[in-house]
mmCIF file of C-alpha atoms in Angstrom:
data_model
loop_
_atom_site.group_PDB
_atom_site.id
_atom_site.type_symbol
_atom_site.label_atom_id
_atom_site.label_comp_id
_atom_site.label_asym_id
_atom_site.label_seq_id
_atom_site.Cartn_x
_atom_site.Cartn_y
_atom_site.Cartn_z
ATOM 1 C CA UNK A 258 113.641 98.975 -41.075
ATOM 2 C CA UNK A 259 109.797 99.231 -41.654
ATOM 3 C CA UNK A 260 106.982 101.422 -40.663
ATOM 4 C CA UNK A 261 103.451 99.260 -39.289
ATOM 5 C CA UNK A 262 100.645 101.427 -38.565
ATOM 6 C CA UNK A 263 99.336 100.131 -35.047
ATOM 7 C CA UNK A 264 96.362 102.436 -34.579
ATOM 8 C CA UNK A 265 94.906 105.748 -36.239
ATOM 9 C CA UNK A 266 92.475 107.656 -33.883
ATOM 10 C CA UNK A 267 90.590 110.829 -34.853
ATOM 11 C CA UNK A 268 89.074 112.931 -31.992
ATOM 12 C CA UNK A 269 84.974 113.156 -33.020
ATOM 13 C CA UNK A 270 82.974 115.944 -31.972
ATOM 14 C CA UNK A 271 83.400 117.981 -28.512
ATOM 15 C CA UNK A 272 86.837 116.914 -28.217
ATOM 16 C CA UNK A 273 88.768 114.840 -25.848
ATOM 17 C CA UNK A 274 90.721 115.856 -22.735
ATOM 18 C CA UNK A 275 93.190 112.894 -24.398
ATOM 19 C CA UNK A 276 94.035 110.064 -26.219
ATOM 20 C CA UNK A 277 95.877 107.213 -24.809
ATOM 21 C CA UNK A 278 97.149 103.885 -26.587
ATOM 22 C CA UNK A 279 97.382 100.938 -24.239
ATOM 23 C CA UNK A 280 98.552 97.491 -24.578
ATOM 24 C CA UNK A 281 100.990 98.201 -27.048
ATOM 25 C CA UNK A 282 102.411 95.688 -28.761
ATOM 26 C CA UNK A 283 105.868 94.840 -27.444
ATOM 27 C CA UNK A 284 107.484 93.249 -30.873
ATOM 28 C CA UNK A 285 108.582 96.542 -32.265
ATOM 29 C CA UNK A 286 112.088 98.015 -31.961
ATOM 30 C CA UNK A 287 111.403 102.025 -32.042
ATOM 31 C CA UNK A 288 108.027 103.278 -31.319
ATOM 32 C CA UNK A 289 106.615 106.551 -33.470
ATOM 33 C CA UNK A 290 103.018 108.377 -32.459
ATOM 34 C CA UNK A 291 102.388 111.536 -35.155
ATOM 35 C CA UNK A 292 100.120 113.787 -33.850
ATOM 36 C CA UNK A 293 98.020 116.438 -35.952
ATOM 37 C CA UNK A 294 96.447 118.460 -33.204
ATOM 38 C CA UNK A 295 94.730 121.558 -32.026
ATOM 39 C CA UNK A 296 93.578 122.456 -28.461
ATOM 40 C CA UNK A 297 89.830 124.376 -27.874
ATOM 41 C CA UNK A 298 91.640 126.666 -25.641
ATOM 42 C CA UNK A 299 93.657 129.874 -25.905
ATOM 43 C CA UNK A 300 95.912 128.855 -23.510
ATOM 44 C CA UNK A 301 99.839 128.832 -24.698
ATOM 45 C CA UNK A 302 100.499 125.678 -22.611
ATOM 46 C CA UNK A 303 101.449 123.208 -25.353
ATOM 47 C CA UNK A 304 100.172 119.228 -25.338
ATOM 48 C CA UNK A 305 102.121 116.729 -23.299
ATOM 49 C CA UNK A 306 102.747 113.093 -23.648
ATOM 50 C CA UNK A 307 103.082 110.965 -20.781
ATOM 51 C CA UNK A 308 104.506 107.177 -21.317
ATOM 52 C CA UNK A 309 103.436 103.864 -19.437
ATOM 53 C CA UNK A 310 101.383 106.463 -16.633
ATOM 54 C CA UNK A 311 104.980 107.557 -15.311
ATOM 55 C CA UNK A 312 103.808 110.429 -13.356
ATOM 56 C CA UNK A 313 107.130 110.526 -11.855
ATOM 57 C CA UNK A 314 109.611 113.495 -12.884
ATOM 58 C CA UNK A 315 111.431 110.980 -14.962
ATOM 59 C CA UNK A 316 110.550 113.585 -18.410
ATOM 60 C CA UNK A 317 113.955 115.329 -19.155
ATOM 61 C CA UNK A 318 113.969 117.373 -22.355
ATOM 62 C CA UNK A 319 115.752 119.981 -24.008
ATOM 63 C CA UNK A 320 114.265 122.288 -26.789
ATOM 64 C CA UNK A 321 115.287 124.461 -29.782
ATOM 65 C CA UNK A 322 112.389 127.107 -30.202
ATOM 66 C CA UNK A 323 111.767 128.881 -33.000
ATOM 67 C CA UNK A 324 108.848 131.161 -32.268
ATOM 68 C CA UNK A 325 108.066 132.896 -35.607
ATOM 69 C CA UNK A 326 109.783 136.579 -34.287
ATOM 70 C CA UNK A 327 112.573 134.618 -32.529
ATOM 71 C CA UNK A 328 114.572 131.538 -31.268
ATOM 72 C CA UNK A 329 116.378 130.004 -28.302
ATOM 73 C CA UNK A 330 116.379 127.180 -26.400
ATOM 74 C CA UNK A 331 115.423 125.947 -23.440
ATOM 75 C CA UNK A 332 115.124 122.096 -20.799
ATOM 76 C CA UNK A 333 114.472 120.662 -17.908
ATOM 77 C CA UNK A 334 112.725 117.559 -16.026
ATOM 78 C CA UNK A 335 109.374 116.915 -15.745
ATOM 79 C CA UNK A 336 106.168 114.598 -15.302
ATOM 80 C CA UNK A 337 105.739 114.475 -18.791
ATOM 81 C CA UNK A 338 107.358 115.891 -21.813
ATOM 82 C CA UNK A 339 106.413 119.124 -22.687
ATOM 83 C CA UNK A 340 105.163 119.551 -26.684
ATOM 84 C CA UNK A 341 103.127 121.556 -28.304
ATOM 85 C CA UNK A 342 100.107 122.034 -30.417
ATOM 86 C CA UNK A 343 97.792 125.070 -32.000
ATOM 87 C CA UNK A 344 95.883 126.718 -29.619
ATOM 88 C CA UNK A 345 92.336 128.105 -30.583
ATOM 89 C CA UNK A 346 93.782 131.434 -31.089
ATOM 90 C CA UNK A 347 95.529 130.587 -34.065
ATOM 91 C CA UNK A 348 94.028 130.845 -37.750
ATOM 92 C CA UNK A 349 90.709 128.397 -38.019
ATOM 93 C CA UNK A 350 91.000 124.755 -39.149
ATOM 94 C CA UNK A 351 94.571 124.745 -38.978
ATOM 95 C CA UNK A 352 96.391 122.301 -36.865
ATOM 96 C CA UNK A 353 99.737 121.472 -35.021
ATOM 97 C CA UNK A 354 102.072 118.832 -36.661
ATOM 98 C CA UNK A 355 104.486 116.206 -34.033
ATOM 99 C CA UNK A 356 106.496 113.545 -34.515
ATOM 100 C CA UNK A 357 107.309 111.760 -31.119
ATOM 101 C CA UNK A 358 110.104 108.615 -31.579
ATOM 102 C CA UNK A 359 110.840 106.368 -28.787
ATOM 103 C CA UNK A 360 113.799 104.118 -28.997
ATOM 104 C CA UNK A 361 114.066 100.492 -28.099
ATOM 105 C CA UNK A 362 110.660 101.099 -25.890
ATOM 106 C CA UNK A 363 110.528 97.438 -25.531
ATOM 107 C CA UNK A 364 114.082 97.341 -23.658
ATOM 108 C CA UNK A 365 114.724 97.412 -20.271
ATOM 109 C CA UNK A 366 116.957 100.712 -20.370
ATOM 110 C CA UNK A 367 115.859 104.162 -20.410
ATOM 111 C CA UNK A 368 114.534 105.340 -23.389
ATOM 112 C CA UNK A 369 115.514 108.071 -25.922
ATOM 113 C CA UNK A 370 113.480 109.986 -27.479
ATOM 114 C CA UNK A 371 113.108 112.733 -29.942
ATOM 115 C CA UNK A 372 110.869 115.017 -31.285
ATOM 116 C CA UNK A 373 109.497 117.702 -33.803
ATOM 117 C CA UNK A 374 106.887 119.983 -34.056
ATOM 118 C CA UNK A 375 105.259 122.959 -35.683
ATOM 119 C CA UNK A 376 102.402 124.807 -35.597
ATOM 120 C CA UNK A 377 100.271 126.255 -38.511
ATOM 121 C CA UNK A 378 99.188 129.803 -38.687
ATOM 122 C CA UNK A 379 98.669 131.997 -41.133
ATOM 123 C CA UNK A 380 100.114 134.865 -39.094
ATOM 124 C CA UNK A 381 104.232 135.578 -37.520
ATOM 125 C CA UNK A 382 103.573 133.710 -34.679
ATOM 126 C CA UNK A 383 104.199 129.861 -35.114
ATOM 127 C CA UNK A 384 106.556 128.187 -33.322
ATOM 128 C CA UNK A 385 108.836 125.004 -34.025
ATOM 129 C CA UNK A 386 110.633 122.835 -31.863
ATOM 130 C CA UNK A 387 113.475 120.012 -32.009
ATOM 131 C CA UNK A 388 113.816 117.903 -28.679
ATOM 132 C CA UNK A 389 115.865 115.719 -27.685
ATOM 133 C CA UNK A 390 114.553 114.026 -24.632
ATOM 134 C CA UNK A 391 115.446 111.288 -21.974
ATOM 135 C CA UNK A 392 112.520 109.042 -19.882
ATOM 136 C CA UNK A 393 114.265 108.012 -17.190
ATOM 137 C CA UNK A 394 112.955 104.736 -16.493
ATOM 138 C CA UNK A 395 113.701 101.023 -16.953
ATOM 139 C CA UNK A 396 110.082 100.212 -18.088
ATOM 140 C CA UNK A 397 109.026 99.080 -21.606
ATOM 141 C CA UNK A 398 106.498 101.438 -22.877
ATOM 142 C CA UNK A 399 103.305 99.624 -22.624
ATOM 143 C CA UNK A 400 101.309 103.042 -22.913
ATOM 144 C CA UNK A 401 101.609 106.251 -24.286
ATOM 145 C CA UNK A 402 99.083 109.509 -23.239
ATOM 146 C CA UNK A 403 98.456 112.336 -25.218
ATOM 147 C CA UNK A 404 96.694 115.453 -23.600
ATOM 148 C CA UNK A 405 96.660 119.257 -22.692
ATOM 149 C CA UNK A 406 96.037 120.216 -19.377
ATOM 150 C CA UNK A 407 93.131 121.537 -18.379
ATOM 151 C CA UNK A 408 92.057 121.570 -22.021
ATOM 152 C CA UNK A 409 90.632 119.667 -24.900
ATOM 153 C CA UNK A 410 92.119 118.073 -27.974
ATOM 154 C CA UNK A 411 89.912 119.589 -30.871
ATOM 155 C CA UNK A 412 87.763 117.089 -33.150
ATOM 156 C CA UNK A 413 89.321 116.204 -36.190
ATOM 157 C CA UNK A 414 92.519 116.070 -33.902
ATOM 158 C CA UNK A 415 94.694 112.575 -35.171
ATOM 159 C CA UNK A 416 97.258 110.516 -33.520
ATOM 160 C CA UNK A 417 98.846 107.597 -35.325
ATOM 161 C CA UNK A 418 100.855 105.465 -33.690
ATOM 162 C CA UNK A 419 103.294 103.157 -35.899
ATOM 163 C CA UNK A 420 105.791 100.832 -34.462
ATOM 164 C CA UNK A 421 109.211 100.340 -36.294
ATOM 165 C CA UNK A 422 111.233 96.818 -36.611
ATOM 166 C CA UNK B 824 74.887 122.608 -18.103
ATOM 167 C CA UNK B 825 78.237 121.622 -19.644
ATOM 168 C CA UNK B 826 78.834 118.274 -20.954
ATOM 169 C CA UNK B 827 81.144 116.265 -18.930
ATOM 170 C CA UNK B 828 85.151 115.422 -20.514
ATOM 171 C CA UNK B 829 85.816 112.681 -22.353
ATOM 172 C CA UNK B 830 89.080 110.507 -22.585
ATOM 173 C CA UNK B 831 89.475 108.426 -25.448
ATOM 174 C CA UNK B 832 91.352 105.302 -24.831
ATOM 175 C CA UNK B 833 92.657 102.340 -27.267
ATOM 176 C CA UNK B 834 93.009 99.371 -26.185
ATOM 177 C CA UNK B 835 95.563 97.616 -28.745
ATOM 178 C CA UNK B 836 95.004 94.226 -27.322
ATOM 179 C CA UNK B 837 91.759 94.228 -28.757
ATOM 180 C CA UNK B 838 90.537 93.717 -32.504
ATOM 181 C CA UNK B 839 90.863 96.537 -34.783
ATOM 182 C CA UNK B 840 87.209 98.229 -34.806
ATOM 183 C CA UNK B 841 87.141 97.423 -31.279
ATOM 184 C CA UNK B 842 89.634 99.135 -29.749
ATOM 185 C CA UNK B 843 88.285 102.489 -29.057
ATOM 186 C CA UNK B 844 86.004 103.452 -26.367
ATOM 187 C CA UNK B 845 85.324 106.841 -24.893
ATOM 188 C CA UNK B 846 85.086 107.312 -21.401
ATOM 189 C CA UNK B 847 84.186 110.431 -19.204
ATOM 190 C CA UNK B 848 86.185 111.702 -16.414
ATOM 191 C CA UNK B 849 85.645 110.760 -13.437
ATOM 192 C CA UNK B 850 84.724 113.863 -10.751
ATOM 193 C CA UNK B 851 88.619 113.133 -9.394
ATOM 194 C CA UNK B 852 90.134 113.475 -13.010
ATOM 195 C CA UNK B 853 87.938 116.519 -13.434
ATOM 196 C CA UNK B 854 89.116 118.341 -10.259
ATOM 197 C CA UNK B 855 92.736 117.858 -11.345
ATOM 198 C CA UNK B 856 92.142 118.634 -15.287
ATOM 199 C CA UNK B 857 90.638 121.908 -13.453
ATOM 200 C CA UNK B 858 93.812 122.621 -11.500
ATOM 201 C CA UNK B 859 95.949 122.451 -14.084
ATOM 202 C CA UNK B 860 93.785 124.606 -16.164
ATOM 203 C CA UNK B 861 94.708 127.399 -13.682
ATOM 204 C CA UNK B 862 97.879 126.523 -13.250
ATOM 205 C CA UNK B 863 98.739 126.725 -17.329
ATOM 206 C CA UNK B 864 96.741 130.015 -16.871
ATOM 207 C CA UNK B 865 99.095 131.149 -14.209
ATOM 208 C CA UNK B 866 102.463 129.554 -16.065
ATOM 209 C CA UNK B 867 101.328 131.676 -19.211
ATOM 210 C CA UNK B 868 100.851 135.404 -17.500
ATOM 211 C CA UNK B 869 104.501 134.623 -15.738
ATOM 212 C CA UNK B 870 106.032 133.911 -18.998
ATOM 213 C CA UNK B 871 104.464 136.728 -20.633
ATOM 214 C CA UNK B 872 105.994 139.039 -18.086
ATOM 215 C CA UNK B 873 109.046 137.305 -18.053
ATOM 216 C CA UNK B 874 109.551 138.264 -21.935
ATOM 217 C CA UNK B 875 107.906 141.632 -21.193
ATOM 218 C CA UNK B 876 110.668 142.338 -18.913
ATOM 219 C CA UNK B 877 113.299 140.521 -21.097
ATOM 220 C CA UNK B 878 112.179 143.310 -23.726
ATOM 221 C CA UNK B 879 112.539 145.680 -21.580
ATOM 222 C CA UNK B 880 116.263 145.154 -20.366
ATOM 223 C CA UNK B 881 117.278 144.634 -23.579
ATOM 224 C CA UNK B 882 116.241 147.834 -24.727
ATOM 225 C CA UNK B 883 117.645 149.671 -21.770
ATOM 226 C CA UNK B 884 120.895 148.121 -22.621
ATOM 227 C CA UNK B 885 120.524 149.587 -25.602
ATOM 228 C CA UNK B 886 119.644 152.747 -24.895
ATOM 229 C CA UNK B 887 122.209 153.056 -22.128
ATOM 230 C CA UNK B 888 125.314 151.800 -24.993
ATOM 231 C CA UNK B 889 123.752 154.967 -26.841
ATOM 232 C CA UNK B 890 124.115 157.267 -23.810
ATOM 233 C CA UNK B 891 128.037 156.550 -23.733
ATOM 234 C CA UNK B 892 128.530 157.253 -27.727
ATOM 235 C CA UNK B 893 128.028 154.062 -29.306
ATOM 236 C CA UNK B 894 126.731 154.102 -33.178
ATOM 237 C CA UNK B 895 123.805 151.990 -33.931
ATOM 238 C CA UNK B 896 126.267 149.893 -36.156
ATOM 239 C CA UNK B 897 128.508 149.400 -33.105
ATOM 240 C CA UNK B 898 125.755 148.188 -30.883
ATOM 241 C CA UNK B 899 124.742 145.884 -33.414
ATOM 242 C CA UNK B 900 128.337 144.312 -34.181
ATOM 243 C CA UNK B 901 128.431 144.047 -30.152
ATOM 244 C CA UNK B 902 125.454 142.371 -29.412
ATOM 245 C CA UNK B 903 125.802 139.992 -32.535
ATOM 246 C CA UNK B 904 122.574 141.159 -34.019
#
């Protein structure tokens, strides 16, 4: 098993409302996109990924949170899975850490998927999260979209995406 | 005048160096980034008074076990805290 490095994409200055890979290669087995991030908002809504522009509730997750003063978990279904990321509020220059791993996104079952995060901040509040998700559909995963609604990914925000075989 | 949203997309069929472009939103794209802004807005004041409240009932519980004689200690071994 073996890492490639498809694509490494830094956000440049005024930010991005996203970043989305397209045409990805289909000759991997598991697909991995690390994200270093941090939204220009103050807004707690976390970034989402959205795969192959399913903008169907096919997004089922379920989360252990760790919040910096707490933890508990929590799931459902969506139109994309729910992640998260620093928001502006949170100490300067520092920036959200995410793993996101697709299996078999070339195969014509659903996918697994799992996922973790953490913020950085120099303060209680933080918050960390393990998924373990399900993207219920049949489709190989020809795209993957990275964005914050109704917000901006910061610059100097990074996404790699590697592809594993 | 505020500059108008970008998207950055990369397009891995091409050529590395080429890949990358960045491409405003369109007025459509706009409209619904804007909708969701208030809608995260709205999702984030529920929430907070959703654990406001959860605070809230928890401490009442507490303060009610008190009321009928129970030790800090004993609250504590109860609740598993």
């Amino acid at each position: 098993m073996a890492y490639e490095l498809i694509e490494t994409i830094e956000v440049g200055a005024g930010g991005a409302a996203s970043i989305e890979f397209t045409s990805i290669p289909q000759d991997g087995v598991d697909l991995v996109c690390l994200v270093s991030g941090r939204a220009t908002s103050s807004s707690a809504g976390g970034i989402e990924v959205r795969l192959s522009g399913d903008t169907s509730s096919n997004y089922l997750q379920r989360n252990l949170l760790g919040t910096g003063s707490g933890v508990s978990s929590t799931g459902g279904t969506d139109t994309a899975f729910q992640l998260a990321t620093n928001p502006s509020t949170y100490t300067s220059n520092t920036f959200g850490n995410m793993s996101f791993y697709v299996c078999n996104y070339t195969s014509s079952a659903t996918k697994s998927i799992k996922v973790d995060l953490v913020s950085e901040n120099n303060a209680a509040a933080g918050f960390q999260r393990l998924i373990s998700g399900h993207w219920n559909n049949t489709a190989a995963v020809t795209a993957l979209k990275i964005f914050k609604p109704g917000d901006n990914l910061a610059q100097y925000s990074t996404a790699s995406l590697y592809k594993i075989y | 005048m505020t500059d108008t949203p970008v998207k950055v997309i990369v397009d891995l069929s091409k050529p590395k160096g080429e890949r990358e472009s960045i491409i405003p939103l369109t007025d459509e794209e706009i409209a619904e980034r804007d909708a969701q802004a208030v809608q995260a807005e709205a999702e984030r004041v529920e929430q907070e008074a959703i654990e406001a409240q959860k605070a809230a009932d928890a401490q009442a519980g507490r303060d009610a076990l008190v009321t009928l004689g129970l030790t800090e200690a004993q609250i504590n071994a109860l609740l598993g805290a």
